[in-house]
Amino acid sequence: METRVLPFDDDAIAEGARLILAGEPVAVPTETVYGLAADATNAEAVARIYEAKGRPSFNPLIVHVPDLAAAQVIGQFDDTALTLAERHWPGPLTLVVPLRENAGIASIVTAGLPTIGLRVPAHPAMQALLRAVGCPLAAPSANASGSISPTRADHVMKSLSDRIPLIIDGGATDRGLESTIVAATGGPPRLLRLGPLSIEAEVGSGAKIEAPGQLASHYAPSKPLRLNASSAAADEFLIGFGDVPGDVSLSSSSDLVEAAARLFDLLHQADSSNKSRIAVAPVPDTGLGAAINDRLRRAAT
Ligand code: TXA
Ligand code: MG
């Protein structure tokens, strides 16, 4: 696919919105770094973010909304979260709060977690795109896995050219650093990632930064899980793929985008089934399959 670059204007936003509503990821500037945005309610669209980035693992993604009211439809805000949101939004603060059930957010966005990272960005391009699409946008930084975060459209182009349909060029980003992340999930707020805001005073001097990679932030099923299963034992719920039908299938057509989109829903389904163990059919280790297998291996240990 050829990647087009359009300068930020009404036409670019209209084209970006059209692509996003068709399930494609689009690169768009925020005040921190360029994000690769997709409809957070469309699991396959979000899977295409991972496909484009070539990211070998699933992380919970930040969901962008136009204002606090839209954020409160998706997450539960206690007084701590409300105070931080009112003080810093729109701006480079991400708040991790409990996810509302029935908010319509695809489970691949939160990687199956009961919490969600929400942010109201200040950049006019991201704001215009959010208002044009009318849905929340999941967006990690718009770079291929392993490269540094992009602060200009040509950084995105170097990293993701031919992998995404559109980059909206809004020039260099102001902040150049990913958003500060604070968890407000009950009790005192916790600083999860340092960023552009000097927020230590607000989240308490005892706040300990939790490196994202080390967060106990990964959903894992409560039951034992066996990999590379081509058939199920009597006490196993089998998640199939391709030729292995299973009790349910990640993708009977061996489509890795579909499989990634369904992964966390099916893990939850297997966990709440009446079988005591979970088995999963082999998934090829290519493209998105590497991220799927990374998640499954973690769930199996
Ligand atoms: O500035 C930014 O935040 C940029 C722009 C595009 O908005 N986005 C960004 O996204 O940096 P990403 O995907 O690169 O970083 C998301 C971080 C991850 O480290 C993840 O662990 C954390 O947010 N995160 C998201 N949801 C979370 C949750 N429910 N619990 C804990 N951590 C969460
Ligand atoms: Mg990143």
CSV table of N, CA, C and O in Angstrom, one decimal, residues 193-294:
chain,number,residue,atom,x,y,z
A,193,ARG,N,4.3,6.3,34.3
A,193,ARG,CA,5.3,6.7,33.3
A,193,ARG,C,5.6,8.2,33.5
A,193,ARG,O,4.7,9.0,33.5
A,194,LEU,N,6.9,8.6,33.5
A,194,LEU,CA,7.3,10.0,33.5
A,194,LEU,C,7.0,10.5,32.1
A,194,LEU,O,7.1,9.8,31.1
A,195,GLY,N,6.7,11.8,32.1
A,195,GLY,CA,6.4,12.4,30.8
A,195,GLY,C,6.5,13.9,30.9
A,195,GLY,O,7.3,14.4,31.7
A,196,PRO,N,5.8,14.6,30.0
A,196,PRO,CA,6.0,16.1,29.9
A,196,PRO,C,5.6,16.8,31.2
A,196,PRO,O,6.0,18.0,31.4
A,197,LEU,N,4.7,16.3,32.0
A,197,LEU,CA,4.2,17.0,33.1
A,197,LEU,C,5.0,16.8,34.4
A,197,LEU,O,5.5,15.7,34.6
A,198,SER,N,5.3,17.9,35.2
A,198,SER,CA,5.9,17.7,36.5
A,198,SER,C,4.8,17.5,37.5
A,198,SER,O,4.2,18.4,37.9
A,199,ILE,N,4.5,16.3,37.7
A,199,ILE,CA,3.2,15.9,38.4
A,199,ILE,C,3.5,15.3,39.8
A,199,ILE,O,2.5,15.0,40.5
A,200,GLU,N,4.8,15.1,40.1
A,200,GLU,CA,5.1,14.4,41.3
A,200,GLU,C,4.4,15.0,42.5
A,200,GLU,O,3.9,14.3,43.4
A,201,ALA,N,4.3,16.4,42.6
A,201,ALA,CA,3.6,17.0,43.7
A,201,ALA,C,2.2,16.6,43.9
A,201,ALA,O,1.7,16.4,45.0
A,202,GLU,N,1.5,16.3,42.7
A,202,GLU,CA,0.1,16.0,42.8
A,202,GLU,C,-0.1,14.5,43.1
A,202,GLU,O,-1.2,14.1,43.5
A,203,VAL,N,0.8,13.6,42.7
A,203,VAL,CA,0.5,12.2,43.0
A,203,VAL,C,1.3,11.7,44.2
A,203,VAL,O,1.3,10.5,44.5
A,204,GLY,N,1.8,12.7,45.0
A,204,GLY,CA,2.4,12.3,46.3
A,204,GLY,C,3.8,12.0,46.2
A,204,GLY,O,4.3,11.4,45.2
A,205,SER,N,4.6,12.4,47.2
A,205,SER,CA,6.0,12.3,47.2
A,205,SER,C,6.5,10.8,47.2
A,205,SER,O,7.6,10.5,46.8
A,206,GLY,N,5.6,10.0,47.8
A,206,GLY,CA,6.0,8.6,47.9
A,206,GLY,C,5.8,7.8,46.6
A,206,GLY,O,6.0,6.6,46.6
A,207,ALA,N,5.3,8.5,45.6
A,207,ALA,CA,4.9,7.8,44.3
A,207,ALA,C,6.1,7.1,43.8
A,207,ALA,O,7.2,7.6,43.7
A,208,LYS,N,5.9,5.9,43.4
A,208,LYS,CA,7.0,5.0,42.8
A,208,LYS,C,6.6,4.8,41.3
A,208,LYS,O,5.5,4.5,41.0
A,209,ILE,N,7.6,5.1,40.4
A,209,ILE,CA,7.3,4.9,39.0
A,209,ILE,C,7.4,3.4,38.7
A,209,ILE,O,8.3,2.8,39.0
A,210,GLU,N,6.4,3.0,38.0
A,210,GLU,CA,6.3,1.6,37.6
A,210,GLU,C,6.7,1.5,36.1
A,210,GLU,O,5.9,2.1,35.3
A,211,ALA,N,7.8,1.0,35.8
A,211,ALA,CA,8.1,0.9,34.3
A,211,ALA,C,7.1,0.1,33.6
A,211,ALA,O,6.7,-1.0,34.1
A,212,PRO,N,6.6,0.6,32.5
A,212,PRO,CA,5.5,-0.1,31.8
A,212,PRO,C,5.7,-1.6,31.6
A,212,PRO,O,4.8,-2.4,31.7
A,213,GLY,N,7.0,-1.9,31.2
A,213,GLY,CA,7.3,-3.3,30.9
A,213,GLY,C,7.1,-4.2,32.1
A,213,GLY,O,7.0,-5.4,31.9
A,214,GLN,N,7.3,-3.6,33.3
A,214,GLN,CA,7.3,-4.4,34.5
A,214,GLN,C,5.9,-4.3,35.2
A,214,GLN,O,5.8,-4.9,36.3
A,215,LEU,N,5.0,-3.6,34.6
A,215,LEU,CA,3.7,-3.5,35.3
A,215,LEU,C,3.1,-4.9,35.4
A,215,LEU,O,3.2,-5.7,34.5
A,216,ALA,N,2.4,-5.1,36.5
A,216,ALA,CA,1.5,-6.3,36.6
A,216,ALA,C,0.3,-6.0,35.9
A,216,ALA,O,-0.8,-6.1,36.4
A,217,SER,N,0.4,-5.5,34.6
A,217,SER,CA,-0.7,-5.0,33.9
A,217,SER,C,-1.2,-5.9,32.8
A,217,SER,O,-1.9,-5.5,31.9
A,218,HIS,N,-0.8,-7.2,32.9
A,218,HIS,CA,-1.2,-8.1,31.9
A,218,HIS,C,-2.3,-9.0,32.3
A,218,HIS,O,-2.2,-9.7,33.3
A,219,TYR,N,-3.4,-9.1,31.5
A,219,TYR,CA,-4.4,-10.0,31.8
A,219,TYR,C,-3.9,-11.4,31.6
A,219,TYR,O,-3.3,-11.7,30.5
A,220,ALA,N,-4.1,-12.3,32.5
A,220,ALA,CA,-3.8,-13.7,32.3
A,220,ALA,C,-5.0,-14.6,32.8
A,220,ALA,O,-5.6,-14.2,33.8
A,221,PRO,N,-5.4,-15.6,32.1
A,221,PRO,CA,-6.5,-16.4,32.5
A,221,PRO,C,-6.1,-17.1,33.8
A,221,PRO,O,-4.9,-17.3,34.1
A,222,SER,N,-7.1,-17.5,34.6
A,222,SER,CA,-6.8,-18.1,35.9
A,222,SER,C,-6.6,-19.6,35.8
A,222,SER,O,-6.1,-20.2,36.7
A,223,LYS,N,-6.9,-20.2,34.6
A,223,LYS,CA,-6.7,-21.6,34.5
A,223,LYS,C,-5.4,-22.0,33.7
A,223,LYS,O,-4.9,-21.2,33.0
A,224,PRO,N,-4.9,-23.2,34.0
A,224,PRO,CA,-3.8,-23.6,33.2
A,224,PRO,C,-4.0,-23.6,31.7
A,224,PRO,O,-5.1,-23.9,31.3
A,225,LEU,N,-3.0,-23.3,31.0
A,225,LEU,CA,-3.2,-23.1,29.5
A,225,LEU,C,-2.1,-23.9,28.8
A,225,LEU,O,-0.9,-23.9,29.2
A,226,ARG,N,-2.5,-24.7,27.8
A,226,ARG,CA,-1.5,-25.6,27.1
A,226,ARG,C,-1.5,-25.1,25.6
A,226,ARG,O,-2.5,-24.8,25.0
A,227,LEU,N,-0.3,-25.0,25.1
A,227,LEU,CA,-0.1,-24.4,23.7
A,227,LEU,C,0.0,-25.6,22.7
A,227,LEU,O,0.2,-26.7,23.0
A,228,ASN,N,-0.1,-25.2,21.4
A,228,ASN,CA,0.2,-26.1,20.3
A,228,ASN,C,-0.7,-27.4,20.4
A,228,ASN,O,-0.2,-28.5,20.1
A,229,ALA,N,-1.9,-27.2,20.8
A,229,ALA,CA,-2.8,-28.4,20.9
A,229,ALA,C,-3.6,-28.6,19.6
A,229,ALA,O,-4.2,-27.7,19.1
A,230,SER,N,-3.6,-29.8,19.1
A,230,SER,CA,-4.4,-30.1,17.9
A,230,SER,C,-5.7,-30.8,18.3
A,230,SER,O,-6.6,-30.9,17.5
A,231,SER,N,-5.8,-31.2,19.6
A,231,SER,CA,-7.1,-31.7,20.0
A,231,SER,C,-7.2,-31.5,21.5
A,231,SER,O,-6.2,-31.2,22.2
A,232,ALA,N,-8.4,-31.6,22.1
A,232,ALA,CA,-8.6,-31.2,23.5
A,232,ALA,C,-8.8,-32.5,24.3
A,232,ALA,O,-9.4,-33.5,23.9
A,233,ALA,N,-8.2,-32.5,25.5
A,233,ALA,CA,-8.6,-33.5,26.5
A,233,ALA,C,-10.0,-33.2,27.0
A,233,ALA,O,-10.5,-32.2,26.8
A,234,ALA,N,-10.5,-34.2,27.8
A,234,ALA,CA,-11.9,-34.1,28.2
A,234,ALA,C,-12.2,-32.8,29.1
A,234,ALA,O,-13.2,-32.2,29.0
A,235,ASP,N,-11.1,-32.4,29.8
A,235,ASP,CA,-11.3,-31.3,30.7
A,235,ASP,C,-10.8,-30.0,30.2
A,235,ASP,O,-10.6,-29.0,30.9
A,236,GLU,N,-10.5,-30.0,28.9
A,236,GLU,CA,-9.9,-28.8,28.2
A,236,GLU,C,-11.0,-28.1,27.3
A,236,GLU,O,-11.7,-28.7,26.6
A,237,PHE,N,-10.9,-26.7,27.4
A,237,PHE,CA,-11.7,-25.9,26.5
A,237,PHE,C,-10.7,-25.5,25.4
A,237,PHE,O,-9.6,-24.9,25.7
A,238,LEU,N,-10.9,-25.9,24.1
A,238,LEU,CA,-9.9,-25.7,23.1
A,238,LEU,C,-10.3,-24.5,22.2
A,238,LEU,O,-11.3,-24.3,21.7
A,239,ILE,N,-9.3,-23.6,22.2
A,239,ILE,CA,-9.4,-22.4,21.3
A,239,ILE,C,-8.7,-22.8,20.0
A,239,ILE,O,-7.5,-23.1,20.0
A,240,GLY,N,-9.4,-22.9,18.9
A,240,GLY,CA,-8.9,-23.4,17.7
A,240,GLY,C,-8.3,-22.3,16.8
A,240,GLY,O,-8.3,-21.1,17.1
A,241,PHE,N,-7.7,-22.7,15.7
A,241,PHE,CA,-7.1,-21.8,14.7
A,241,PHE,C,-7.0,-22.6,13.4
A,241,PHE,O,-6.5,-23.7,13.5
A,242,GLY,N,-7.4,-22.0,12.3
A,242,GLY,CA,-7.2,-22.7,11.0
A,242,GLY,C,-7.9,-24.0,11.0
A,242,GLY,O,-9.1,-24.1,11.3
A,243,ASP,N,-7.1,-25.1,10.7
A,243,ASP,CA,-7.6,-26.4,10.6
A,243,ASP,C,-8.1,-27.0,11.9
A,243,ASP,O,-8.8,-28.1,11.8
A,244,VAL,N,-7.7,-26.5,13.0
A,244,VAL,CA,-8.2,-27.0,14.3
A,244,VAL,C,-9.4,-26.2,14.7
A,244,VAL,O,-9.3,-25.1,15.1
A,245,PRO,N,-10.6,-26.8,14.6
A,245,PRO,CA,-11.8,-26.0,14.9
A,245,PRO,C,-12.0,-25.6,16.3
A,245,PRO,O,-12.3,-24.4,16.6
A,246,GLY,N,-11.7,-26.5,17.3
A,246,GLY,CA,-11.8,-26.1,18.7
A,246,GLY,C,-13.3,-25.9,19.1
A,246,GLY,O,-14.2,-26.0,18.3
A,247,ASP,N,-13.4,-25.5,20.4
A,247,ASP,CA,-14.8,-25.1,20.9
A,247,ASP,C,-15.2,-23.8,20.3
A,247,ASP,O,-16.3,-23.5,20.0
A,248,VAL,N,-14.2,-22.9,20.1
A,248,VAL,CA,-14.3,-21.7,19.4
A,248,VAL,C,-13.0,-21.5,18.6
A,248,VAL,O,-12.1,-22.2,18.8
A,249,SER,N,-13.0,-20.6,17.6
A,249,SER,CA,-11.8,-20.5,16.8
A,249,SER,C,-11.3,-19.0,16.8
A,249,SER,O,-12.2,-18.1,16.6
A,250,LEU,N,-10.0,-18.8,16.9
A,250,LEU,CA,-9.5,-17.5,16.7
A,250,LEU,C,-9.7,-17.0,15.3
A,250,LEU,O,-10.1,-15.9,15.0
A,251,SER,N,-9.5,-17.9,14.3
A,251,SER,CA,-9.9,-17.6,12.9
A,251,SER,C,-9.9,-18.9,12.1
A,251,SER,O,-8.8,-19.5,12.0
A,252,SER,N,-11.0,-19.3,11.6
A,252,SER,CA,-11.1,-20.6,10.9
A,252,SER,C,-10.4,-20.5,9.5
A,252,SER,O,-10.0,-21.4,8.9
A,253,SER,N,-10.3,-19.2,9.1
A,253,SER,CA,-9.6,-19.0,7.8
A,253,SER,C,-8.1,-18.7,8.0
A,253,SER,O,-7.5,-18.2,7.0
A,254,SER,N,-7.6,-18.9,9.2
A,254,SER,CA,-6.2,-18.6,9.4
A,254,SER,C,-5.8,-17.2,9.2
A,254,SER,O,-4.6,-16.9,8.8
A,255,ASP,N,-6.7,-16.2,9.4
A,255,ASP,CA,-6.4,-14.8,9.3
A,255,ASP,C,-5.9,-14.3,10.6
A,255,ASP,O,-6.6,-14.2,11.6
A,256,LEU,N,-4.6,-13.8,10.6
A,256,LEU,CA,-4.0,-13.4,11.8
A,256,LEU,C,-4.6,-12.1,12.4
A,256,LEU,O,-4.6,-11.8,13.6
A,257,VAL,N,-5.1,-11.2,11.5
A,257,VAL,CA,-5.7,-10.0,12.0
A,257,VAL,C,-7.0,-10.3,12.8
A,257,VAL,O,-7.2,-9.8,13.9
A,258,GLU,N,-7.8,-11.3,12.2
A,258,GLU,CA,-9.0,-11.7,12.9
A,258,GLU,C,-8.6,-12.4,14.2
A,258,GLU,O,-9.3,-12.2,15.2
A,259,ALA,N,-7.6,-13.2,14.2
A,259,ALA,CA,-7.2,-13.9,15.4
A,259,ALA,C,-6.7,-13.0,16.5
A,259,ALA,O,-7.1,-13.1,17.6
A,260,ALA,N,-5.9,-12.0,16.1
A,260,ALA,CA,-5.5,-11.0,17.1
A,260,ALA,C,-6.7,-10.3,17.7
A,260,ALA,O,-6.8,-10.0,18.9
A,261,ALA,N,-7.7,-9.9,16.8
A,261,ALA,CA,-8.9,-9.2,17.2
A,261,ALA,C,-9.7,-10.0,18.2
A,261,ALA,O,-10.3,-9.4,19.1
A,262,ARG,N,-9.7,-11.3,18.1
A,262,ARG,CA,-10.5,-12.2,18.9
A,262,ARG,C,-9.8,-12.7,20.2
A,262,ARG,O,-10.5,-13.3,21.0
A,263,LEU,N,-8.5,-12.6,20.2
A,263,LEU,CA,-7.7,-13.3,21.2
A,263,LEU,C,-8.2,-13.1,22.6
A,263,LEU,O,-8.4,-14.1,23.4
A,264,PHE,N,-8.3,-11.8,23.1
A,264,PHE,CA,-8.6,-11.6,24.5
A,264,PHE,C,-10.1,-12.0,24.8
A,264,PHE,O,-10.4,-12.5,25.9
A,265,ASP,N,-11.0,-11.8,23.9
A,265,ASP,CA,-12.4,-12.2,24.1
A,265,ASP,C,-12.4,-13.7,24.3
A,265,ASP,O,-13.1,-14.2,25.2
A,266,LEU,N,-11.7,-14.5,23.5
A,266,LEU,CA,-11.7,-15.9,23.6
A,266,LEU,C,-11.0,-16.4,24.8
A,266,LEU,O,-11.4,-17.4,25.4
A,267,LEU,N,-9.9,-15.8,25.3
A,267,LEU,CA,-9.3,-16.2,26.5
A,267,LEU,C,-10.3,-16.0,27.7
A,267,LEU,O,-10.4,-16.8,28.6
A,268,HIS,N,-11.0,-14.9,27.7
A,268,HIS,CA,-12.0,-14.7,28.8
A,268,HIS,C,-13.1,-15.7,28.7
A,268,HIS,O,-13.5,-16.2,29.7
A,269,GLN,N,-13.5,-16.0,27.5
A,269,GLN,CA,-14.5,-17.0,27.3
A,269,GLN,C,-14.1,-18.4,27.8
A,269,GLN,O,-14.8,-19.1,28.5
A,270,ALA,N,-12.8,-18.7,27.5
A,270,ALA,CA,-12.3,-20.0,27.9
A,270,ALA,C,-12.2,-20.1,29.4
A,270,ALA,O,-12.4,-21.1,30.1
A,271,ASP,N,-11.8,-18.9,30.0
A,271,ASP,CA,-11.6,-18.8,31.5
A,271,ASP,C,-12.9,-19.0,32.2
A,271,ASP,O,-12.9,-19.6,33.3
A,272,SER,N,-14.0,-18.6,31.6
A,272,SER,CA,-15.3,-18.7,32.3
A,272,SER,C,-16.1,-19.9,31.8
A,272,SER,O,-17.2,-20.0,32.2
A,273,SER,N,-15.5,-20.8,31.0
A,273,SER,CA,-16.2,-22.0,30.6
A,273,SER,C,-16.3,-23.0,31.8
A,273,SER,O,-15.7,-22.8,32.8
A,274,ASN,N,-17.0,-24.1,31.6
A,274,ASN,CA,-17.1,-25.1,32.6
A,274,ASN,C,-15.9,-26.1,32.6
A,274,ASN,O,-15.9,-27.1,33.4
A,275,LYS,N,-15.0,-25.9,31.7
A,275,LYS,CA,-13.8,-26.8,31.7
A,275,LYS,C,-12.7,-26.3,32.6
A,275,LYS,O,-12.6,-25.0,32.8
A,276,SER,N,-11.9,-27.2,33.2
A,276,SER,CA,-10.9,-26.7,34.2
A,276,SER,C,-9.6,-26.2,33.5
A,276,SER,O,-8.8,-25.6,34.2
A,277,ARG,N,-9.4,-26.6,32.3
A,277,ARG,CA,-8.1,-26.2,31.6
A,277,ARG,C,-8.4,-25.6,30.3
A,277,ARG,O,-9.5,-25.8,29.7
A,278,ILE,N,-7.4,-24.9,29.7
A,278,ILE,CA,-7.5,-24.3,28.4
A,278,ILE,C,-6.4,-24.8,27.5
A,278,ILE,O,-5.3,-25.0,27.9
A,279,ALA,N,-6.8,-25.1,26.3
A,279,ALA,CA,-5.8,-25.5,25.3
A,279,ALA,C,-5.9,-24.6,24.1
A,279,ALA,O,-7.0,-24.1,23.8
A,280,VAL,N,-4.8,-24.3,23.4
A,280,VAL,CA,-4.9,-23.4,22.2
A,280,VAL,C,-4.1,-24.1,21.0
A,280,VAL,O,-3.0,-24.6,21.2
A,281,ALA,N,-4.8,-24.1,19.9
A,281,ALA,CA,-4.2,-24.6,18.7
A,281,ALA,C,-2.9,-23.9,18.3
A,281,ALA,O,-2.8,-22.7,18.7
A,282,PRO,N,-2.0,-24.5,17.5
A,282,PRO,CA,-0.9,-23.7,17.0
A,282,PRO,C,-1.2,-22.5,16.2
A,282,PRO,O,-2.1,-22.6,15.3
A,283,VAL,N,-0.5,-21.5,16.4
A,283,VAL,CA,-0.7,-20.2,15.6
A,283,VAL,C,0.7,-20.0,15.0
A,283,VAL,O,1.7,-20.0,15.7
A,284,PRO,N,0.8,-19.7,13.6
A,284,PRO,CA,2.1,-19.5,13.0
A,284,PRO,C,2.8,-18.3,13.6
A,284,PRO,O,2.1,-17.3,14.0
A,285,ASP,N,4.1,-18.3,13.7
A,285,ASP,CA,4.9,-17.3,14.4
A,285,ASP,C,5.3,-16.1,13.5
A,285,ASP,O,6.3,-15.5,13.7
A,286,THR,N,4.5,-15.9,12.4
A,286,THR,CA,4.9,-14.8,11.5
A,286,THR,C,3.9,-13.6,11.7
A,286,THR,O,2.8,-13.8,12.1
A,287,GLY,N,4.4,-12.5,11.3
A,287,GLY,CA,3.6,-11.2,11.4
A,287,GLY,C,2.9,-11.1,12.8
A,287,GLY,O,3.6,-11.2,13.8
A,288,LEU,N,1.6,-10.9,12.8
A,288,LEU,CA,0.9,-10.7,14.0
A,288,LEU,C,0.9,-12.0,14.9
A,288,LEU,O,0.7,-11.9,16.1
A,289,GLY,N,1.2,-13.1,14.3
A,289,GLY,CA,1.3,-14.4,15.0
A,289,GLY,C,2.3,-14.3,16.1
A,289,GLY,O,2.1,-14.9,17.2
A,290,ALA,N,3.4,-13.6,15.9
A,290,ALA,CA,4.4,-13.5,16.9
A,290,ALA,C,3.9,-12.8,18.2
A,290,ALA,O,4.1,-13.2,19.3
A,291,ALA,N,3.1,-11.7,18.0
A,291,ALA,CA,2.5,-11.1,19.2
A,291,ALA,C,1.4,-12.0,19.8
A,291,ALA,O,1.3,-12.0,21.1
A,292,ILE,N,0.7,-12.7,19.0
A,292,ILE,CA,-0.3,-13.6,19.6
A,292,ILE,C,0.4,-14.7,20.4
A,292,ILE,O,0.0,-15.0,21.6
A,293,ASN,N,1.4,-15.3,19.9
A,293,ASN,CA,2.2,-16.3,20.6
A,293,ASN,C,2.9,-15.8,21.8
A,293,ASN,O,2.9,-16.5,22.9
A,294,ASP,N,3.4,-14.5,21.8
A,294,ASP,CA,4.0,-14.0,23.0
A,294,ASP,C,2.9,-13.9,24.1
A,294,ASP,O,3.2,-14.3,25.2
